[in-house]
Short mmCIF file of C-alpha atoms in Angstrom, two decimals:
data_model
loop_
_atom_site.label_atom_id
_atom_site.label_comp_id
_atom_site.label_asym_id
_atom_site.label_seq_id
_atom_site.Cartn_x
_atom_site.Cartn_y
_atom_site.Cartn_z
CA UNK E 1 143.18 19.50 322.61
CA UNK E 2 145.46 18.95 325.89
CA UNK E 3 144.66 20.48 329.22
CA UNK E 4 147.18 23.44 330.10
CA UNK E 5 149.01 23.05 332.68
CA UNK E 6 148.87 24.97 335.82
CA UNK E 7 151.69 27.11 334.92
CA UNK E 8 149.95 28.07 331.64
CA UNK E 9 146.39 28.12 333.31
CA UNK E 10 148.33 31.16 336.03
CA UNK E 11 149.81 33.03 332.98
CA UNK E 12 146.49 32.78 331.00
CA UNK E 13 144.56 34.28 334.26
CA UNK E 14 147.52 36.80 334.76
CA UNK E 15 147.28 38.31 331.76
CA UNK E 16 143.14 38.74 332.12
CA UNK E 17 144.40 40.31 335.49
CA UNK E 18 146.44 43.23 333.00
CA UNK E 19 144.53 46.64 332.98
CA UNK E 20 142.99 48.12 330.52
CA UNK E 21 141.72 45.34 328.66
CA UNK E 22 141.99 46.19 324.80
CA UNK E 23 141.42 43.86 322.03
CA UNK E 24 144.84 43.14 320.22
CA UNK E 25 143.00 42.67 317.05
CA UNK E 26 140.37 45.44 316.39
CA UNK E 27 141.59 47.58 319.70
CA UNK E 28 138.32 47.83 321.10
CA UNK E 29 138.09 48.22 324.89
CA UNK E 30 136.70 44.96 326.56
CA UNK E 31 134.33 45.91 329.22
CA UNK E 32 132.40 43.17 329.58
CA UNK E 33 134.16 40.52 331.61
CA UNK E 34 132.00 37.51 329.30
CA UNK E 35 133.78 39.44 326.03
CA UNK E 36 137.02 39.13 327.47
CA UNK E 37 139.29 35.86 326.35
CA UNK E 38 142.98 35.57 325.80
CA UNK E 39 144.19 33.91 322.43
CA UNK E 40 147.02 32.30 320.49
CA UNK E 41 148.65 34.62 318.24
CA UNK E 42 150.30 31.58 316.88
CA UNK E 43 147.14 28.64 317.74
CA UNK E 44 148.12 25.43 319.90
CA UNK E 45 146.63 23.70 317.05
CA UNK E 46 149.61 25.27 314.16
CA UNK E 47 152.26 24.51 316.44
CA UNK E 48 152.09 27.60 318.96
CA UNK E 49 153.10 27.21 322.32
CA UNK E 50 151.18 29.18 325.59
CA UNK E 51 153.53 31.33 326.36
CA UNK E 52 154.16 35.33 327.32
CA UNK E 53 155.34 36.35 323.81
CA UNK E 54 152.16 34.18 321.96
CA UNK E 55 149.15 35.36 324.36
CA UNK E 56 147.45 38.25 323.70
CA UNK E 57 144.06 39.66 325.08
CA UNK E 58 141.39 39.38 322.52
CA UNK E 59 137.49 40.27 322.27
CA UNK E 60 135.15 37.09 322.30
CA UNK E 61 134.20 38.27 318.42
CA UNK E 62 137.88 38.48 317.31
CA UNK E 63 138.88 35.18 318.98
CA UNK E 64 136.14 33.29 317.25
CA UNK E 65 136.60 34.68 313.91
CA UNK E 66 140.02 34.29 314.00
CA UNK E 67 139.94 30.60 314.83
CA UNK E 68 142.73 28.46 313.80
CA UNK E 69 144.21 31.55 311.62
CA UNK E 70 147.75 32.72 312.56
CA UNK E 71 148.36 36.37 313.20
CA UNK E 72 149.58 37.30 309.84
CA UNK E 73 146.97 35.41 308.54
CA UNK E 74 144.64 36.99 310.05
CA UNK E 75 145.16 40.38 309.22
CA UNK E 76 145.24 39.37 306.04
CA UNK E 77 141.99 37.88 306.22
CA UNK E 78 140.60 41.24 307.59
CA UNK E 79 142.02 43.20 304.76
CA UNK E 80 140.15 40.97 302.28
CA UNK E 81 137.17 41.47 304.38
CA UNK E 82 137.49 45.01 304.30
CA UNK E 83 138.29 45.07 300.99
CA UNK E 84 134.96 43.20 300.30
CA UNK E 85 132.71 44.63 302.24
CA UNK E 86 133.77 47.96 300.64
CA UNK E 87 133.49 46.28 297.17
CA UNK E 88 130.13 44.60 298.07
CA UNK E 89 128.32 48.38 299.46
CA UNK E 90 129.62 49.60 295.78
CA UNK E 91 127.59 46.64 294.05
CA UNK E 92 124.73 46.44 296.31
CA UNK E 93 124.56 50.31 295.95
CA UNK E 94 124.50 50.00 291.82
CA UNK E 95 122.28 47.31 292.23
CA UNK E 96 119.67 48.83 294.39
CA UNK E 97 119.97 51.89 291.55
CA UNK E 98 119.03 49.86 289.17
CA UNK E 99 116.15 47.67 290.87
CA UNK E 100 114.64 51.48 291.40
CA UNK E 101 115.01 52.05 287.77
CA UNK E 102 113.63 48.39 287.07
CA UNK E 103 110.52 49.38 289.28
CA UNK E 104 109.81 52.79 287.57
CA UNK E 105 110.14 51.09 284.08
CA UNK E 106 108.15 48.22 285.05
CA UNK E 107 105.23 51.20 286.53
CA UNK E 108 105.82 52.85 283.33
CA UNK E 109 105.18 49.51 281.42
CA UNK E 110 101.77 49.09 283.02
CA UNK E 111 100.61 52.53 282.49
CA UNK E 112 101.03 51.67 279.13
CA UNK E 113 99.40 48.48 279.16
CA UNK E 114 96.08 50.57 280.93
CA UNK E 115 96.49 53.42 278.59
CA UNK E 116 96.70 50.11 275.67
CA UNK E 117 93.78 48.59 276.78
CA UNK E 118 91.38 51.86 276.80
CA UNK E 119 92.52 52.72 273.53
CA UNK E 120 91.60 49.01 271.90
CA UNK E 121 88.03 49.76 273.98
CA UNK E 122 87.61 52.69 272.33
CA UNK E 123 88.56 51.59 269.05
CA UNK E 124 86.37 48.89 269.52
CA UNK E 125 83.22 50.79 269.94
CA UNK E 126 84.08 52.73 266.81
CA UNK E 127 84.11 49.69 265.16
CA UNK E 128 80.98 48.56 266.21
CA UNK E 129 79.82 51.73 265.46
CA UNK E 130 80.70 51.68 261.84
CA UNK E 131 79.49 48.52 261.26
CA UNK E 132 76.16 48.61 262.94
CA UNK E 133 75.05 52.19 262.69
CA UNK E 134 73.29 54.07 259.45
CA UNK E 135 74.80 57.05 258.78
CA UNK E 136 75.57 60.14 256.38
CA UNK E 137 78.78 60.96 254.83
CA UNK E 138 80.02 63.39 257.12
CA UNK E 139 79.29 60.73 260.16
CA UNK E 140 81.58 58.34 258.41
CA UNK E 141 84.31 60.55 257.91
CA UNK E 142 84.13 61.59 261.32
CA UNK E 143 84.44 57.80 262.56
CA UNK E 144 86.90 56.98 260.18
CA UNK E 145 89.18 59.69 261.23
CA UNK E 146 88.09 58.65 265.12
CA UNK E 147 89.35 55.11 264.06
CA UNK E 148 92.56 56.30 262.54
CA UNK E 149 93.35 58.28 265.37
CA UNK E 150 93.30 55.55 267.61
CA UNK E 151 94.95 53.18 265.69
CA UNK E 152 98.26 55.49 265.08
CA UNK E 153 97.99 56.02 268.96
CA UNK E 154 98.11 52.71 269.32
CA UNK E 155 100.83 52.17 266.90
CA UNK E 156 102.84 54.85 269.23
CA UNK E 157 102.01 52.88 272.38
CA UNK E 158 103.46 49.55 270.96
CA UNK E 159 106.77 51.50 270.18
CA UNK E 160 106.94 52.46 273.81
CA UNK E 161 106.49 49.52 274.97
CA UNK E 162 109.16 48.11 272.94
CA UNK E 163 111.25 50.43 273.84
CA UNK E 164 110.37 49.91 277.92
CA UNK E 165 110.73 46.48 277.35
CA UNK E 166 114.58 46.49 275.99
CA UNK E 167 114.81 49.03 279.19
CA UNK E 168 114.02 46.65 281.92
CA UNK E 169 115.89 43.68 279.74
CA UNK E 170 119.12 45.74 280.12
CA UNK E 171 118.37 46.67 283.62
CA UNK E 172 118.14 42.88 284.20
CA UNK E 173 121.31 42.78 282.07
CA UNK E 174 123.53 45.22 283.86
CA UNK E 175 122.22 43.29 287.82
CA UNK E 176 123.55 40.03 285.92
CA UNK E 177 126.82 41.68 284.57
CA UNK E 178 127.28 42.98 288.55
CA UNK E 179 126.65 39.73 289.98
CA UNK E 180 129.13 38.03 287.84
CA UNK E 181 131.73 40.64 288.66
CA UNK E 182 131.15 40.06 292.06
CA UNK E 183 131.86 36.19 291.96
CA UNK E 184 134.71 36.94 289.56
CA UNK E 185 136.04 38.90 292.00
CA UNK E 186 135.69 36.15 294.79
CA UNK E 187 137.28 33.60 292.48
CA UNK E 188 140.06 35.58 292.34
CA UNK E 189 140.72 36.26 295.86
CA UNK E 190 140.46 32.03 296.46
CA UNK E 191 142.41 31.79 293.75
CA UNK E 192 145.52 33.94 295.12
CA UNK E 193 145.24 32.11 298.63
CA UNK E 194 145.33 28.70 297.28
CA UNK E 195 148.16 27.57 298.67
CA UNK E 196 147.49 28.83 301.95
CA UNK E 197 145.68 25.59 304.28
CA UNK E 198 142.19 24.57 303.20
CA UNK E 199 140.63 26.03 306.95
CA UNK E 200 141.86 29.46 306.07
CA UNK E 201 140.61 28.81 302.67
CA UNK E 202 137.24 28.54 304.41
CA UNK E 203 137.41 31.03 306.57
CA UNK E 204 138.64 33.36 303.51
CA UNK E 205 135.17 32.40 301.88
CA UNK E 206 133.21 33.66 305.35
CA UNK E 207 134.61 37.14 305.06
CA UNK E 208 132.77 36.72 301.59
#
């Protein structure tokens, strides 16, 4: 990029010279003399020339972001920003929801698996009882129904875990489905910009 020249140099330090110092772009006072830089509505680089009507006082953040951008494209650029950023805190926000749920299903899951295991101990040990011990009538038909008891509890506790199971799969689901809306909703935005240059098209991706 050329040197300005020491006309443009004087109106560049002129204009830093203006009181108060307010950002053109996000209108935030500029206190801080290393946050203060003056910019090309229209950039040298897309034709703009340093002149009164094309300099404006902008915040070190707001000049970098906005790069080669043009004014108008710029704005625009904040809008889809905006736009996303609001759209993103919706999805992060349903997301987070759901990795809560995920986590209670997934504590619920290994109660289950605890409360699974201590039942298959215990129906163990009336097994072994029944098979090893000598005993009268009304001892066996108290095991039995011991061993029946466990096994319909256990019959219960695979049905729950079924059921936790297709839980966290469409918890899993629903994060996926979110996801994909999100980059659907990214394609689309590139998509309606396409014919704008491909460094805006980049920068359009940053506020992404």
């Amino acid at each position: 990029m050329r040197k300005y020249t020491s006309r443009e140099s004087s109106m560049i330090k002129n204009l830093k010279k203006e009181k108060p110092h307010i950002c053109y772009y996000c209108r935030k006072f500029i206190t801080n003399e290393e946050e203060l830089t003056v910019d090309h509505k229209t950039p040298l680089s897309r034709g703009g020339l340093t002149v009164p009507d094309n300099l404006v006082i902008a915040c070190k953040d707001c000049n970098l972001e906005k790069d080669s951008m043009t004014e108008d494209e710029y704005y625009v650029y904040l809008e889809v920003k905006k736009e996303l950023g609001n759209y993103n805190f919706i999805i992060i926000t349903k997301i987070n929801n759901l990795l809560k749920e995920q986590e209670k299903i997934l504590d619920m899951y290994r109660d289950l698996h605890e409360e699974k295991r201590l039942l298959n101990y215990k129906k163990m040990k009336v097994l072994k009882m029944i098979t090893t011990e000598h005993f009268n009538a009304a001892r066996g038909y108290m095991l039995a129904r011991e061993l029946q008891n466990y096994s319909l509890k256990l019959i219960r506790l695979d049905e729950e875990l079924i059921h936790e199971t297709s839980m966290e799969e469409l918890a899993k689901y629903n994060i996926m489905q979110l996801n994909t809306q999100k980059r659907e909703i990214f394609k689309k935005l590139i998509e309606a910009y396409k014919n704008k240059d491909e460094k805006f098209k980049i920068l359009l991706k940053k506020a992404m």
